[in-house]
PDB file of C-alpha atoms in Angstrom:
ATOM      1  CA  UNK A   1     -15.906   3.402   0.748  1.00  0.00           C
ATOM      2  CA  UNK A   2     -14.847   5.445  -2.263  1.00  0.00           C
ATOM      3  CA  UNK A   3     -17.588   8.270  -1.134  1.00  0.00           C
ATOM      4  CA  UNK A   4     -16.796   8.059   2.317  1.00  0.00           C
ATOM      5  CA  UNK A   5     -12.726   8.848   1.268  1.00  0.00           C
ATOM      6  CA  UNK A   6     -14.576  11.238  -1.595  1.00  0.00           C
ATOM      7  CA  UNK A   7     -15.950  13.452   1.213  1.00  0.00           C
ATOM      8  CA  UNK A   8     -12.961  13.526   3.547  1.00  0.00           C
ATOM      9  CA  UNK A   9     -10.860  14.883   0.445  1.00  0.00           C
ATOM     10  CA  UNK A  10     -13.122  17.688   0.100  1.00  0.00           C
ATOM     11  CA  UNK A  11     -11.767  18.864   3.557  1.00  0.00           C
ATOM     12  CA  UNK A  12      -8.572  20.102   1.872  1.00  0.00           C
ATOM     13  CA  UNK A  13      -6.598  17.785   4.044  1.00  0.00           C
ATOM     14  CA  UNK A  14      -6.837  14.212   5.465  1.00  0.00           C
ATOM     15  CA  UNK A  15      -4.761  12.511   7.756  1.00  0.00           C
ATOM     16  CA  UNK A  16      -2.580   8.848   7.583  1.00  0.00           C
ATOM     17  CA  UNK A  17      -4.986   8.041  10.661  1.00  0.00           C
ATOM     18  CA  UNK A  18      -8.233   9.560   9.017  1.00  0.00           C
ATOM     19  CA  UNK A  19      -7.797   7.428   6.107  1.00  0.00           C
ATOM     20  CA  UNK A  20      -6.811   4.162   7.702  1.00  0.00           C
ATOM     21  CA  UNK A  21      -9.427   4.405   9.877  1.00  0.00           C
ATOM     22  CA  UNK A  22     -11.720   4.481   6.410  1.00  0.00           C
ATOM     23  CA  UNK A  23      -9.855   1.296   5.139  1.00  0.00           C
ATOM     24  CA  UNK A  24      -9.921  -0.321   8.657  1.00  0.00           C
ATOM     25  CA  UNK A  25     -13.777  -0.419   8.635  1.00  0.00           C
ATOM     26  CA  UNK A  26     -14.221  -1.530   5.253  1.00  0.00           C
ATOM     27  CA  UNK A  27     -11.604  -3.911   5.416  1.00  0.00           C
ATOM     28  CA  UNK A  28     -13.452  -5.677   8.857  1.00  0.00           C
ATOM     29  CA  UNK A  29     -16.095  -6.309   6.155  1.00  0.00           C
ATOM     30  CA  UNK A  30     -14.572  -9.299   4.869  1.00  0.00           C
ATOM     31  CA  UNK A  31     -13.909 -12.822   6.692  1.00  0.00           C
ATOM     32  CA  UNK A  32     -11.902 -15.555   6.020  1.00  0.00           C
ATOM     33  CA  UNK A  33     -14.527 -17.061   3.877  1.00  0.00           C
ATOM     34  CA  UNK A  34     -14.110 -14.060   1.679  1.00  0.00           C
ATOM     35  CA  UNK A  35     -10.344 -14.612   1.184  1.00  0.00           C
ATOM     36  CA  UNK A  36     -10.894 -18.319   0.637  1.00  0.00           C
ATOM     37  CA  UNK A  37     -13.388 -17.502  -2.006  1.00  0.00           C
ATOM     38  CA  UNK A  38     -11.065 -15.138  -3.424  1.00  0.00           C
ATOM     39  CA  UNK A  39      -8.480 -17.714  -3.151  1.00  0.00           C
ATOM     40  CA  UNK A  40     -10.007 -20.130  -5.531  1.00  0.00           C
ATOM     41  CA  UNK A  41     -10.971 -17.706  -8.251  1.00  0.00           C
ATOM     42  CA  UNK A  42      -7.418 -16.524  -8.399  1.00  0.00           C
ATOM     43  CA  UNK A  43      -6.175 -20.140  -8.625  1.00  0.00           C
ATOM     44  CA  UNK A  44      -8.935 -21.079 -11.447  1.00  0.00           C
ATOM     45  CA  UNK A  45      -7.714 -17.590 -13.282  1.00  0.00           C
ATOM     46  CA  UNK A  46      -4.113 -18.952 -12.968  1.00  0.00           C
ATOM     47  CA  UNK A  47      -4.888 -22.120 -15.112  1.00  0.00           C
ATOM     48  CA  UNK A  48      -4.163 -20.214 -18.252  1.00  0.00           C
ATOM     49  CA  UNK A  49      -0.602 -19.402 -17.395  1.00  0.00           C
ATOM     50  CA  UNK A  50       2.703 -20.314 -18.092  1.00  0.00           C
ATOM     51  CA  UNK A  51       3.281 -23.200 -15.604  1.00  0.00           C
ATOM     52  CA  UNK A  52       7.088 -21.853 -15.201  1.00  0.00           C
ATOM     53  CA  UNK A  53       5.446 -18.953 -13.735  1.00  0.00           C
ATOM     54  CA  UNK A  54       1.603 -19.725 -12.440  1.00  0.00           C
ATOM     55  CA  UNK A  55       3.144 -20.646  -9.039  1.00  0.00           C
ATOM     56  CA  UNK A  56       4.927 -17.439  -8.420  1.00  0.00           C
ATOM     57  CA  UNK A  57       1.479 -15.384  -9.139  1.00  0.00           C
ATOM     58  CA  UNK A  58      -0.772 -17.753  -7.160  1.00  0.00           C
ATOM     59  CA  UNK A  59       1.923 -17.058  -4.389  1.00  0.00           C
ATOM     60  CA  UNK A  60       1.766 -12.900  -4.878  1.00  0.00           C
ATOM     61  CA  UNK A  61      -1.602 -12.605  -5.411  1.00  0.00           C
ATOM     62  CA  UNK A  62      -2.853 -14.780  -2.482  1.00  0.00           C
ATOM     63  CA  UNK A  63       0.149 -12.739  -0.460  1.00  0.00           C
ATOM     64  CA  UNK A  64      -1.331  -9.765  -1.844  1.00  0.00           C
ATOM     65  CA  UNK A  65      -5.174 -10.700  -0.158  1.00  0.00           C
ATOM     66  CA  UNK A  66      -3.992 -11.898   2.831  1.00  0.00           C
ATOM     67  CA  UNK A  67      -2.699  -7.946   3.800  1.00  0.00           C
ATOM     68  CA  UNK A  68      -6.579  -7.452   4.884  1.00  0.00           C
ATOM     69  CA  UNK A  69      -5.606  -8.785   7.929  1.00  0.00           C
ATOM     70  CA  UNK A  70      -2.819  -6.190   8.237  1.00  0.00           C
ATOM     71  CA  UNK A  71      -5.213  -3.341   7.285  1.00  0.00           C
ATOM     72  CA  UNK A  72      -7.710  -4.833  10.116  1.00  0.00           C
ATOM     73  CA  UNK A  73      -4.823  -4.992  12.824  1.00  0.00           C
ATOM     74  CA  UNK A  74      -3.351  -1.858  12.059  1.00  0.00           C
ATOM     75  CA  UNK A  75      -3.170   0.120  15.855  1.00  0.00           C
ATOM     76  CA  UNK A  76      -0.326   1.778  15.048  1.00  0.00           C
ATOM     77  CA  UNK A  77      -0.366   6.210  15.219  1.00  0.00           C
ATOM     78  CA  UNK A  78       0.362   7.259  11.647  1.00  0.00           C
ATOM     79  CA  UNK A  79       2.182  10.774  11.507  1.00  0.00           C
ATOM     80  CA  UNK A  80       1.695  13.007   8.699  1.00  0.00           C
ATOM     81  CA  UNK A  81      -0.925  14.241   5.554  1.00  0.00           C
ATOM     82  CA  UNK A  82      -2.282  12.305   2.448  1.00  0.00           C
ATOM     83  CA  UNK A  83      -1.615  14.100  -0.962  1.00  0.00           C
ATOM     84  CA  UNK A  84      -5.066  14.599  -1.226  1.00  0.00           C
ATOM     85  CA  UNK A  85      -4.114  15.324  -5.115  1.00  0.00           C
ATOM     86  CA  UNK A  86      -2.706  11.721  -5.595  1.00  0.00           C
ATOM     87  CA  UNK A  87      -5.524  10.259  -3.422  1.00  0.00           C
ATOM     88  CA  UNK A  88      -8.268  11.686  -5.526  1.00  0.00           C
ATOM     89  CA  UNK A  89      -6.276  10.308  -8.597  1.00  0.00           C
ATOM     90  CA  UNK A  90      -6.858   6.513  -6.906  1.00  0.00           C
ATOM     91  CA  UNK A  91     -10.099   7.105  -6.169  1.00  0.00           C
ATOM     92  CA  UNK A  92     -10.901   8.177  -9.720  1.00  0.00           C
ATOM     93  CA  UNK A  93      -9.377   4.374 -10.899  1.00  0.00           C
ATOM     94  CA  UNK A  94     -10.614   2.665  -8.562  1.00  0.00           C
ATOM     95  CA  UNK A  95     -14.237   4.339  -9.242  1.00  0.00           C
ATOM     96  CA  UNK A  96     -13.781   3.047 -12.846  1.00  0.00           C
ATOM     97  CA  UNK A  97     -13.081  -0.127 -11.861  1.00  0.00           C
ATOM     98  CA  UNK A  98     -15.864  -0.294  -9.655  1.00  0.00           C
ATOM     99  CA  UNK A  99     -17.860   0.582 -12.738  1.00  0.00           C
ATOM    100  CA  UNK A 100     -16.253  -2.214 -14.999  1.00  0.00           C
ATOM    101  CA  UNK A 101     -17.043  -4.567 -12.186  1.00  0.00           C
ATOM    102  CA  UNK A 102     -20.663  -3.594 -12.694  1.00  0.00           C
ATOM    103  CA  UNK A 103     -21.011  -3.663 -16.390  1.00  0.00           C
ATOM    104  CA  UNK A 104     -19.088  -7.337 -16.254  1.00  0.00           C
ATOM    105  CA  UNK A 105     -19.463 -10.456 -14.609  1.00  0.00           C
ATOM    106  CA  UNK A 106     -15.759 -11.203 -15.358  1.00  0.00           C
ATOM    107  CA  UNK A 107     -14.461  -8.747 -12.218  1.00  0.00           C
ATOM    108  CA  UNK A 108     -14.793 -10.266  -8.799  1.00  0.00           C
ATOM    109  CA  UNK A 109     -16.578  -7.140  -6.464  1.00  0.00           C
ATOM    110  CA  UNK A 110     -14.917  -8.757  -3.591  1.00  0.00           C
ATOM    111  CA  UNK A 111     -11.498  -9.527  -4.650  1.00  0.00           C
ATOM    112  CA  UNK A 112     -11.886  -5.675  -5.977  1.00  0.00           C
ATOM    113  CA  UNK A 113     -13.172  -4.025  -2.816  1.00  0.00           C
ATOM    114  CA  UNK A 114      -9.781  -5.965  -1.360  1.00  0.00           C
ATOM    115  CA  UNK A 115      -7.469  -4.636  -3.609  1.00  0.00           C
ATOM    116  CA  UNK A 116      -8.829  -1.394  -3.555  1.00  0.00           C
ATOM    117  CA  UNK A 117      -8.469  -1.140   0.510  1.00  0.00           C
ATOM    118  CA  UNK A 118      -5.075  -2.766   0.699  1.00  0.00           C
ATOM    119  CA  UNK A 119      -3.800  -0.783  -2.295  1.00  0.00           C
ATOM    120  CA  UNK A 120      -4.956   2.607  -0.827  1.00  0.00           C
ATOM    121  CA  UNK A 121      -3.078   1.428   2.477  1.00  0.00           C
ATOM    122  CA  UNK A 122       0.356   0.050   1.180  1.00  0.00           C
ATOM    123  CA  UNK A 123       0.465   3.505  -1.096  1.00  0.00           C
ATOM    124  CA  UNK A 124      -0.851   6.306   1.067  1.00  0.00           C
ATOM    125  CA  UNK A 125      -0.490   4.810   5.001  1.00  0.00           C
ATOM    126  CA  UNK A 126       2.763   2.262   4.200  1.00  0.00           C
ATOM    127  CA  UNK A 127       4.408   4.596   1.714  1.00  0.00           C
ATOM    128  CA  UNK A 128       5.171   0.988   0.241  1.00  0.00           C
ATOM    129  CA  UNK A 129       4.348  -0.241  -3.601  1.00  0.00           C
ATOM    130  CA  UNK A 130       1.253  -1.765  -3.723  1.00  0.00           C
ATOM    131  CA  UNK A 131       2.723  -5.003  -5.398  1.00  0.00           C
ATOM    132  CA  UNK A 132       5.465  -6.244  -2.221  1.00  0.00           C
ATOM    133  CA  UNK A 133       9.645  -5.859  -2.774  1.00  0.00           C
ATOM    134  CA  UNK A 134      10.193  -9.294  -4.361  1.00  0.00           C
ATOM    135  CA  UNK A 135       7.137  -9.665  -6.347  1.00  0.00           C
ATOM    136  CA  UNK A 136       8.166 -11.602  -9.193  1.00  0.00           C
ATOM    137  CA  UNK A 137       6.451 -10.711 -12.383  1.00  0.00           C
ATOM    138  CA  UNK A 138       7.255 -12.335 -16.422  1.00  0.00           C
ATOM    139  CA  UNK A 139      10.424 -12.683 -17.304  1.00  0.00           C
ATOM    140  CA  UNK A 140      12.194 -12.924 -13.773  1.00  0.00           C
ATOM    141  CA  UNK A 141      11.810  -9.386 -13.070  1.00  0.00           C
ATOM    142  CA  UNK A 142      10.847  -7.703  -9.784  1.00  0.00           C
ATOM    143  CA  UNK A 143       9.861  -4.947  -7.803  1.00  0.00           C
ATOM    144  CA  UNK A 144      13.066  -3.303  -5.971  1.00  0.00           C
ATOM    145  CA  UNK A 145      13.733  -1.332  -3.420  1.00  0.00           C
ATOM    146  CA  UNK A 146      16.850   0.874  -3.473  1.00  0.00           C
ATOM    147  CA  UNK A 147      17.220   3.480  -0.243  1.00  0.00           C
ATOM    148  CA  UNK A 148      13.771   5.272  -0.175  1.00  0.00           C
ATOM    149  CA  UNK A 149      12.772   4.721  -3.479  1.00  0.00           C
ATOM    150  CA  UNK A 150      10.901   1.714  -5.285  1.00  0.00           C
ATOM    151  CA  UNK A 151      11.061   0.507  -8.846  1.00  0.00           C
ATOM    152  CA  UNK A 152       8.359  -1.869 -10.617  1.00  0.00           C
ATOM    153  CA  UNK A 153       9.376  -4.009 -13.958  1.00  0.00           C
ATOM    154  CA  UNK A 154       5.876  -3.367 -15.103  1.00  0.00           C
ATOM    155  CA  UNK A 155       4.497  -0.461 -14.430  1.00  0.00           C
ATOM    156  CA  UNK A 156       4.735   1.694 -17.802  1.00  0.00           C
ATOM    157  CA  UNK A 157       3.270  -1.338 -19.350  1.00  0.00           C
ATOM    158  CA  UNK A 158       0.213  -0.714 -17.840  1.00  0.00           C
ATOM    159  CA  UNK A 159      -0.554   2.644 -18.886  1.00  0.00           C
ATOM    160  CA  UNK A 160      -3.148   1.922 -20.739  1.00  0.00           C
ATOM    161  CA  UNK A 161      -4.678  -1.110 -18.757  1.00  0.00           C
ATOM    162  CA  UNK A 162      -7.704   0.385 -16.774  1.00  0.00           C
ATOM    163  CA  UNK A 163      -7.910  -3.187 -14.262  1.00  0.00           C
ATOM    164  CA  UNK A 164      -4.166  -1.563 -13.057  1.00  0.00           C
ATOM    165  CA  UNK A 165      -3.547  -0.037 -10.002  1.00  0.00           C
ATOM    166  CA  UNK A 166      -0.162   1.270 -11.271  1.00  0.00           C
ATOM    167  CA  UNK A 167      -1.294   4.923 -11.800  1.00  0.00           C
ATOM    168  CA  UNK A 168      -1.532   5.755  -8.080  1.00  0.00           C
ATOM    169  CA  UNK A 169       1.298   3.642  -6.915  1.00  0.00           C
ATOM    170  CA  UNK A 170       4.804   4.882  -5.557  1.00  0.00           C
ATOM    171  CA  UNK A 171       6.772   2.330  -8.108  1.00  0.00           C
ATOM    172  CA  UNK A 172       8.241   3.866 -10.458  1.00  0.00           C
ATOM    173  CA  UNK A 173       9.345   2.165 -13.749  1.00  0.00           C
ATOM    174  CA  UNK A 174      12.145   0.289 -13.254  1.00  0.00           C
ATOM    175  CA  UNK A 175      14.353   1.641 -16.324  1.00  0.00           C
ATOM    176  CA  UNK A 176      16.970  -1.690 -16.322  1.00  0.00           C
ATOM    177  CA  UNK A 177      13.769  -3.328 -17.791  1.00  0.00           C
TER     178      UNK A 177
END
C-alpha cells in the first residue's frame, strides 16, 4: 500500500477520492477473522495494565479496529487535495514501522496494516484525529474537540516513540495537560 500511495505522491497532487480509493482496497483485505484475531492480541497485551484503566483501552483500541469497516463502506464523494507534504511525512512512519514489524516478532503485521489504513483515513479523508473525541488515555485525560480544532493529552509525549502515529496526526497537544 505504502508504494502504491508512494507513487501517487509523486504526481504533485492527489485527491481525498484518489487516496481513499488506495485505503478502500487494502482495507477489503481483511475479514472479520482478522479483527477477531486482532482482538485477542490486544486483550492479551492489555493484561499488563492498570486494571482502573485496561477496560477503557481494550474499549478504544478494539473501537479503533473496528473503523475498517468504515474505510470499506466509505461511498461518499470527498472534495478537495491531500497535503501531499504531510502525507509523505506518514508514509515515512509508517514505512519504519513496517520495518520494525519485520525485524520483530513483537509487532502484529496485521493489526499494523489496520492502523496504518484507518489512520491515513481519519487524518487525511476525515480531517479527524486518528485516536476518536473521547478517547480516554492515563490519568483521565482525553482527546477534545473545540470548534475545528482537536487537542490530544498525549501527543508530545510521543515524540520520540517510533510505534506512534502522533507525528502525522491533526491533534495537537493539548496544553491543559
Amino acid at each position: 500500500m505504502l508504494s502504491k500511495l508512494k507513487s501517487l505522491t509523486l504526481q504533485g497532487q492527489i485527491t481525498k477520492n484518489e487516496l481513499l480509493c488506495v485505503l478502500m482496497e487494502e482495507a477489503s483485505n481483511f475479514n472479520l477473522q482478522d479483527i477477531v484475531s486482532c482482538s485477542l492480541q490486544i486483550h492479551q497485551e492489555a493484561q499488563c495494565i492498570h486494571t482502573s484503566y485496561k477496560i477503557e483501552y481494550i474499549k478504544a483500541e478494539i473501537g479503533f479496529l473496528i473503523r475498517i469497516r468504515e474505510v470499506k463502506d466509505d461511498h461518499f464523494y470527498y472534495n478537495g487535495q491531500v497535503d501531499v507534504e504531510e502525507l509523505n511525512t506518514a508514509i515515512g512512519v509508517l514505512e519504519e514501522q513496517e520495518k520494525m514489524a519485520k525485524e520483530t516478532e513483537e509487532i502484529n503485521p496485521t493489526i499494523l496494516k489496520i492502523y496504518s489504513i484507518i489512520s491515513l483515513y481519519t487524518t487525511f479523508i476525515k480531517d479527524e484525529p486518528i485516536h476518536q473525541v473521547g478517547t480516554l488515555f492515563p490519568g483521565g485525560f482525553t482527546v477534545k474537540k473545540d470548534g475545528d480544532n482537536y487537542t490530544c493529552p498525549v501527543k508530545d509525549n510521543n515524540d520520540d516513540n517510533p510505534l506512534a502515529l502522533c507525528p502525522f496526526c491533526i491533534a495537537e497537544q493539548d496544553e491543559e495537560v
